[in-house]
Structures are given as C-alpha cells and as structure tokens.
Amino acid sequence: GENVEQHPSTLSVQEGDSAVIKCTYSDSASNYFPWYKQELGKGPQLIIDIRSNVGEKKDQRIAVTLNKTAKHFSLHITETQPEDSAVYFCAASIDEGSYIPTFGRGTSLIVHP
Amino acid sequence: DVKVTQSSRYLVKRTGEKVFLECVQDMDHENMFWYRQDPGLGLRLIYFSYDVKMKEKGDIPEGYSVSREKKERFSLILESASTNQTSMYLCASSHGPKAFFGQGTRLTVV
C-alpha cells in the first residue's frame, strides 16, 4: 500500500518568514495530493490540493509543488502569520475508486510574533 | 459548505463499556471514514464505508466495529473500551478525492 513520509515533524519560524513542509510518497499510481490544516481543537480542513498533471498550484500565500519523478510534494507558506500556527498534514490518494487518502504524520508549525 | 458533525466533543468512559461514536454528514457523500489521531502517529484509518451497509477495514480495525444504516450516518463502536483506545477520533466524508472532517471526539477511557 501507499506510504507517505512527512518532514519536519515540528517547524518554528518568525512571523514574516517562509515555511516549507515536504512529503514523499511510495505508490506511483497516486495522483491526488491534498494538504490539510488542523487548528487546535478542530478537525483537519482542506487548504489546497494538486493533481499529478500539474507541477505547481498557488492560492494567495500558500503554494504546493509536485515532482512526480521523485515522488515528492511540498507545501510552501510565504509571509507567515501567527494564525498560520497549526498542524499540517499531507496526503496521497488515487483519484478513482474509493479515494482513500494515506496521510503523513503531520507537521506542527509555530509562527512566533 | 459541507458539514460533518460528530455527536460529542469529549467523552469519558470506563474500561469495558460499549462506546458509540456518531457521525453525520449533510452532503449526500458516498464515502465515510473513521480515523484515529495520536501524537506522532498522524491519522490512522480504522474503517471506511463506500455505501450504505458496506464497510471495509482500514489499517487498525482491531477492537472496533462500524455501522452504516443510512447514507448520512456512520457510527464507530468500541465493543469493550480499553485504556489504549484513549485517543482523538475523527470522522470524514468524501465525494471523489476531497475529504471533509468533523471536529473530532476526544475519548478518554479510564
């Protein structure tokens, strides 16, 4: 089955800095890669996703890049703000059938004011 | 907006009790999931269902069962709660690949 590795497990940055979280996956059939943000006391919320036919996708201060050959994808947050502090999860799945995502172990991002 | 509602935010149960965690979604999604979240281990899939009365085991089904009698409702059952089942439980639903989560139920078994 699919295996998703996520690094780092914790990331501490100053407000205004950029943050990068990296994930690798094992199953070359995976073609859908979502990122989730989990704030304290809440369930994970989808913030951005990318499909394997696209190399990069941006949404305001967040972007995701995908390297299919190397089987890795990354989340980039620019101009970080304290409200970006949360746990971020990457996931990989196949965009057909039962669409079961396999999640990474999560990255706790702390943005210091 | 999709809404996935879990019946309890916090639960405290005694060892050996039968525990029911309820989840309801309002978007007519086919797929529903139960995950367990523990520090350092991420989200681990317990069971999923792709249709009414259909269920499939996930990665850690031992000690759990599920029920899906109606499309909008997916229940997780701990047949005899144990202390190692103390955890955060997350329900999700999806149509296609995008999953939407509930707010979670933090279960403590004493």
mmCIF file of C-alpha atoms in Angstrom:
data_model
loop_
_atom_site.group_PDB
_atom_site.id
_atom_site.type_symbol
_atom_site.label_atom_id
_atom_site.label_comp_id
_atom_site.label_asym_id
_atom_site.label_seq_id
_atom_site.Cartn_x
_atom_site.Cartn_y
_atom_site.Cartn_z
ATOM 1 C CA GLY A 1 0.000 0.000 0.000
ATOM 2 C CA GLU A 2 0.836 3.679 -0.094
ATOM 3 C CA ASN A 3 3.317 5.124 2.400
ATOM 4 C CA VAL A 4 3.603 8.882 2.975
ATOM 5 C CA GLU A 5 6.556 10.369 4.832
ATOM 6 C CA GLN A 6 6.337 13.971 6.083
ATOM 7 C CA HIS A 7 9.099 16.258 7.350
ATOM 8 C CA PRO A 8 9.780 18.052 9.562
ATOM 9 C CA SER A 9 7.612 16.996 12.473
ATOM 10 C CA THR A 10 7.905 20.457 14.008
ATOM 11 C CA LEU A 11 8.768 23.772 12.394
ATOM 12 C CA SER A 12 9.276 27.037 14.202
ATOM 13 C CA VAL A 13 9.535 30.305 12.251
ATOM 14 C CA GLN A 14 9.346 34.030 12.859
ATOM 15 C CA GLU A 15 6.384 35.967 11.585
ATOM 16 C CA GLY A 16 7.015 37.034 8.011
ATOM 17 C CA ASP A 17 9.367 34.153 7.225
ATOM 18 C CA SER A 18 8.560 31.388 4.774
ATOM 19 C CA ALA A 19 7.781 27.813 5.813
ATOM 20 C CA VAL A 20 8.241 24.669 3.762
ATOM 21 C CA ILE A 21 6.878 21.219 4.582
ATOM 22 C CA LYS A 22 7.921 18.231 2.498
ATOM 23 C CA CYS A 23 6.286 14.872 1.801
ATOM 24 C CA THR A 24 7.272 11.806 -0.149
ATOM 25 C CA TYR A 25 5.021 9.004 -1.347
ATOM 26 C CA SER A 26 5.710 5.475 -2.477
ATOM 27 C CA ASP A 27 2.905 4.462 -4.869
ATOM 28 C CA SER A 28 3.453 5.792 -8.374
ATOM 29 C CA ALA A 29 -0.282 5.313 -9.046
ATOM 30 C CA SER A 30 -1.166 8.092 -6.576
ATOM 31 C CA ASN A 31 -2.353 11.137 -8.481
ATOM 32 C CA TYR A 32 -4.108 13.386 -5.959
ATOM 33 C CA PHE A 33 -2.260 15.210 -3.173
ATOM 34 C CA PRO A 34 -4.219 17.319 -0.679
ATOM 35 C CA TRP A 35 -2.925 19.347 2.254
ATOM 36 C CA TYR A 36 -4.912 19.785 5.456
ATOM 37 C CA LYS A 37 -4.588 22.329 8.257
ATOM 38 C CA GLN A 38 -5.696 21.379 11.749
ATOM 39 C CA GLU A 39 -6.093 24.170 14.247
ATOM 40 C CA LEU A 40 -6.199 23.448 17.942
ATOM 41 C CA GLY A 41 -9.422 21.730 18.960
ATOM 42 C CA LYS A 42 -10.687 21.365 15.396
ATOM 43 C CA GLY A 43 -10.756 18.743 12.683
ATOM 44 C CA PRO A 44 -8.408 18.951 9.676
ATOM 45 C CA GLN A 45 -9.522 21.300 6.914
ATOM 46 C CA LEU A 46 -8.516 21.032 3.279
ATOM 47 C CA ILE A 47 -6.466 24.097 2.304
ATOM 48 C CA ILE A 48 -5.001 23.224 -1.078
ATOM 49 C CA ASP A 49 -4.617 20.230 -3.345
ATOM 50 C CA ILE A 50 -2.780 19.260 -6.507
ATOM 51 C CA ARG A 51 -3.221 16.585 -9.121
ATOM 52 C CA SER A 52 -0.408 14.767 -10.856
ATOM 53 C CA ASN A 53 -0.925 16.527 -14.162
ATOM 54 C CA VAL A 54 0.077 19.831 -12.556
ATOM 55 C CA GLY A 55 3.511 20.781 -11.242
ATOM 56 C CA GLU A 56 2.573 23.750 -9.053
ATOM 57 C CA LYS A 57 -0.518 25.423 -7.664
ATOM 58 C CA LYS A 58 -0.843 28.667 -5.743
ATOM 59 C CA ASP A 59 -3.534 30.205 -3.595
ATOM 60 C CA GLN A 60 -2.537 33.562 -2.133
ATOM 61 C CA ARG A 61 0.253 32.880 0.397
ATOM 62 C CA ILE A 62 0.266 29.110 0.031
ATOM 63 C CA ALA A 63 1.583 27.007 -2.814
ATOM 64 C CA VAL A 64 2.132 23.344 -3.462
ATOM 65 C CA THR A 65 4.715 21.810 -5.784
ATOM 66 C CA LEU A 66 4.832 18.257 -7.092
ATOM 67 C CA ASN A 67 7.709 16.262 -8.519
ATOM 68 C CA LYS A 68 6.229 13.050 -9.918
ATOM 69 C CA THR A 69 9.562 11.603 -10.919
ATOM 70 C CA ALA A 70 10.982 11.913 -7.434
ATOM 71 C CA LYS A 71 7.610 11.178 -5.800
ATOM 72 C CA HIS A 72 7.654 14.194 -3.546
ATOM 73 C CA PHE A 73 5.490 17.221 -2.993
ATOM 74 C CA SER A 74 5.838 20.270 -0.796
ATOM 75 C CA LEU A 75 3.739 22.962 0.859
ATOM 76 C CA HIS A 76 5.123 26.492 0.828
ATOM 77 C CA ILE A 77 3.727 29.243 3.031
ATOM 78 C CA THR A 78 5.077 32.735 2.469
ATOM 79 C CA GLU A 79 4.858 35.741 4.785
ATOM 80 C CA THR A 80 3.778 33.555 7.676
ATOM 81 C CA GLN A 81 1.404 34.949 10.268
ATOM 82 C CA PRO A 82 0.593 33.748 13.819
ATOM 83 C CA GLU A 83 -2.742 32.402 12.596
ATOM 84 C CA ASP A 84 -0.829 30.003 10.348
ATOM 85 C CA SER A 85 0.215 28.146 13.505
ATOM 86 C CA ALA A 86 -1.381 24.708 13.275
ATOM 87 C CA VAL A 87 -0.674 21.085 12.431
ATOM 88 C CA TYR A 88 -0.415 20.448 8.687
ATOM 89 C CA PHE A 89 -0.983 17.058 7.102
ATOM 90 C CA CYS A 90 -0.130 15.962 3.605
ATOM 91 C CA ALA A 91 -1.904 13.028 1.960
ATOM 92 C CA ALA A 92 -1.814 10.968 -1.211
ATOM 93 C CA SER A 93 -4.559 9.038 -2.932
ATOM 94 C CA ILE A 94 -5.655 7.673 -6.267
ATOM 95 C CA ASP A 95 -8.329 9.801 -7.901
ATOM 96 C CA GLU A 96 -10.681 6.942 -8.681
ATOM 97 C CA GLY A 97 -12.426 4.131 -6.886
ATOM 98 C CA SER A 98 -12.757 4.579 -3.142
ATOM 99 C CA TYR A 99 -10.292 7.529 -2.960
ATOM 100 C CA ILE A 100 -8.834 6.512 0.377
ATOM 101 C CA PRO A 101 -6.172 9.043 1.364
ATOM 102 C CA THR A 102 -2.995 7.995 3.139
ATOM 103 C CA PHE A 103 -1.804 10.716 5.480
ATOM 104 C CA GLY A 104 1.617 11.824 6.592
ATOM 105 C CA ARG A 105 2.265 12.097 10.324
ATOM 106 C CA GLY A 106 1.824 15.832 10.439
ATOM 107 C CA THR A 107 3.951 18.943 10.951
ATOM 108 C CA SER A 108 3.373 21.272 13.858
ATOM 109 C CA LEU A 109 4.051 24.783 12.570
ATOM 110 C CA ILE A 110 4.639 27.501 15.135
ATOM 111 C CA VAL A 111 4.820 31.101 13.948
ATOM 112 C CA HIS A 112 6.320 33.436 16.537
ATOM 113 C CA PRO A 113 5.092 37.048 16.507
ATOM 114 C CA ASP B 1 -20.409 24.232 2.904
ATOM 115 C CA VAL B 2 -20.073 20.565 3.714
ATOM 116 C CA LYS B 3 -20.839 19.830 7.307
ATOM 117 C CA VAL B 4 -19.637 16.734 9.142
ATOM 118 C CA THR B 5 -20.900 16.606 12.693
ATOM 119 C CA GLN B 6 -19.653 14.336 15.429
ATOM 120 C CA SER B 7 -22.060 13.871 18.279
ATOM 121 C CA SER B 8 -19.624 14.549 21.125
ATOM 122 C CA ARG B 9 -16.529 16.716 21.518
ATOM 123 C CA TYR B 10 -15.409 14.984 24.713
ATOM 124 C CA LEU B 11 -16.256 11.597 26.189
ATOM 125 C CA VAL B 12 -15.064 9.808 29.301
ATOM 126 C CA LYS B 13 -15.869 6.112 29.526
ATOM 127 C CA ARG B 14 -14.912 3.270 31.805
ATOM 128 C CA THR B 15 -12.890 0.229 30.798
ATOM 129 C CA GLY B 16 -15.158 -2.480 29.441
ATOM 130 C CA GLU B 17 -18.003 -0.167 28.436
ATOM 131 C CA LYS B 18 -19.510 -0.321 24.974
ATOM 132 C CA VAL B 19 -18.997 3.063 23.335
ATOM 133 C CA PHE B 20 -20.763 4.583 20.348
ATOM 134 C CA LEU B 21 -19.315 7.493 18.392
ATOM 135 C CA GLU B 22 -21.750 9.029 15.946
ATOM 136 C CA CYS B 23 -21.065 10.996 12.787
ATOM 137 C CA VAL B 24 -23.498 12.685 10.420
ATOM 138 C CA GLN B 25 -22.786 14.412 7.100
ATOM 139 C CA ASP B 26 -25.191 16.616 5.191
ATOM 140 C CA MET B 27 -23.830 16.451 1.633
ATOM 141 C CA ASP B 28 -25.015 13.043 0.418
ATOM 142 C CA HIS B 29 -21.434 11.768 0.202
ATOM 143 C CA GLU B 30 -20.915 8.123 -0.637
ATOM 144 C CA ASN B 31 -17.701 7.631 1.313
ATOM 145 C CA MET B 32 -17.308 7.970 5.057
ATOM 146 C CA PHE B 33 -14.278 7.278 7.210
ATOM 147 C CA TRP B 34 -13.233 6.897 10.819
ATOM 148 C CA TYR B 35 -9.671 7.864 11.754
ATOM 149 C CA ARG B 36 -7.797 7.787 14.992
ATOM 150 C CA GLN B 37 -5.295 10.579 15.722
ATOM 151 C CA ASP B 38 -2.453 10.107 18.180
ATOM 152 C CA PRO B 39 0.581 12.376 18.727
ATOM 153 C CA GLY B 40 3.423 11.475 16.387
ATOM 154 C CA LEU B 41 1.361 8.869 14.550
ATOM 155 C CA GLY B 42 -0.796 11.103 12.372
ATOM 156 C CA LEU B 43 -4.175 9.922 11.134
ATOM 157 C CA ARG B 44 -4.715 6.192 11.034
ATOM 158 C CA LEU B 45 -7.687 4.701 9.240
ATOM 159 C CA ILE B 46 -9.902 2.455 11.355
ATOM 160 C CA TYR B 47 -12.791 1.702 8.973
ATOM 161 C CA PHE B 48 -14.375 3.203 5.917
ATOM 162 C CA SER B 49 -17.673 2.800 4.116
ATOM 163 C CA TYR B 50 -18.419 3.493 0.464
ATOM 164 C CA ASP B 51 -22.158 2.842 0.625
ATOM 165 C CA VAL B 52 -24.984 2.061 2.999
ATOM 166 C CA LYS B 53 -24.381 -1.220 4.847
ATOM 167 C CA MET B 54 -20.950 -1.525 3.192
ATOM 168 C CA LYS B 55 -17.791 -1.365 5.259
ATOM 169 C CA GLU B 56 -14.123 -2.088 4.828
ATOM 170 C CA LYS B 57 -11.371 -2.465 7.393
ATOM 171 C CA GLY B 58 -8.676 0.134 7.475
ATOM 172 C CA ASP B 59 -5.222 -0.131 8.977
ATOM 173 C CA ILE B 60 -6.186 -0.548 12.650
ATOM 174 C CA PRO B 61 -9.669 -2.156 12.911
ATOM 175 C CA GLU B 62 -8.966 -4.329 15.934
ATOM 176 C CA GLY B 63 -11.267 -3.548 18.846
ATOM 177 C CA TYR B 64 -13.653 -1.508 16.684
ATOM 178 C CA SER B 65 -16.712 -2.075 14.551
ATOM 179 C CA VAL B 66 -18.867 0.260 12.473
ATOM 180 C CA SER B 67 -22.424 0.655 11.329
ATOM 181 C CA ARG B 68 -23.869 2.492 8.352
ATOM 182 C CA GLU B 69 -27.617 2.040 8.177
ATOM 183 C CA LYS B 70 -28.273 5.378 6.473
ATOM 184 C CA LYS B 71 -26.150 7.211 3.940
ATOM 185 C CA GLU B 72 -25.649 10.265 6.131
ATOM 186 C CA ARG B 73 -24.706 8.455 9.340
ATOM 187 C CA PHE B 74 -21.602 6.410 10.170
ATOM 188 C CA SER B 75 -21.115 5.058 13.668
ATOM 189 C CA LEU B 76 -17.949 3.773 15.299
ATOM 190 C CA ILE B 77 -18.399 1.203 18.046
ATOM 191 C CA LEU B 78 -15.898 0.213 20.683
ATOM 192 C CA GLU B 79 -17.213 -3.162 21.795
ATOM 193 C CA SER B 80 -15.331 -3.158 25.103
ATOM 194 C CA ALA B 81 -13.390 0.033 25.679
ATOM 195 C CA SER B 82 -9.796 -0.236 26.838
ATOM 196 C CA THR B 83 -7.352 2.395 28.045
ATOM 197 C CA ASN B 84 -5.269 2.056 24.869
ATOM 198 C CA GLN B 85 -8.264 3.349 22.937
ATOM 199 C CA THR B 86 -7.936 6.738 24.602
ATOM 200 C CA SER B 87 -7.463 8.989 21.598
ATOM 201 C CA MET B 88 -8.901 11.639 19.284
ATOM 202 C CA TYR B 89 -11.369 10.151 16.809
ATOM 203 C CA LEU B 90 -12.067 11.908 13.539
ATOM 204 C CA CYS B 91 -14.892 11.200 11.132
ATOM 205 C CA ALA B 92 -14.710 12.269 7.491
ATOM 206 C CA SER B 93 -16.855 12.072 4.383
ATOM 207 C CA SER B 94 -15.951 12.453 0.735
ATOM 208 C CA HIS B 95 -17.319 12.586 -2.755
ATOM 209 C CA GLY B 96 -14.416 11.888 -5.009
ATOM 210 C CA PRO B 97 -10.991 12.512 -3.519
ATOM 211 C CA LYS B 98 -11.717 15.532 -1.304
ATOM 212 C CA ALA B 99 -12.344 14.554 2.311
ATOM 213 C CA PHE B 100 -14.141 16.748 4.837
ATOM 214 C CA PHE B 101 -13.631 16.195 8.538
ATOM 215 C CA GLY B 102 -15.712 16.614 11.633
ATOM 216 C CA GLN B 103 -14.394 18.463 14.670
ATOM 217 C CA GLY B 104 -13.267 15.284 16.411
ATOM 218 C CA THR B 105 -14.219 13.415 19.557
ATOM 219 C CA ARG B 106 -11.629 13.198 22.301
ATOM 220 C CA LEU B 107 -12.290 9.909 24.084
ATOM 221 C CA THR B 108 -10.739 9.092 27.421
ATOM 222 C CA VAL B 109 -11.087 5.553 28.762
ATOM 223 C CA VAL B 110 -10.444 5.261 32.498
#
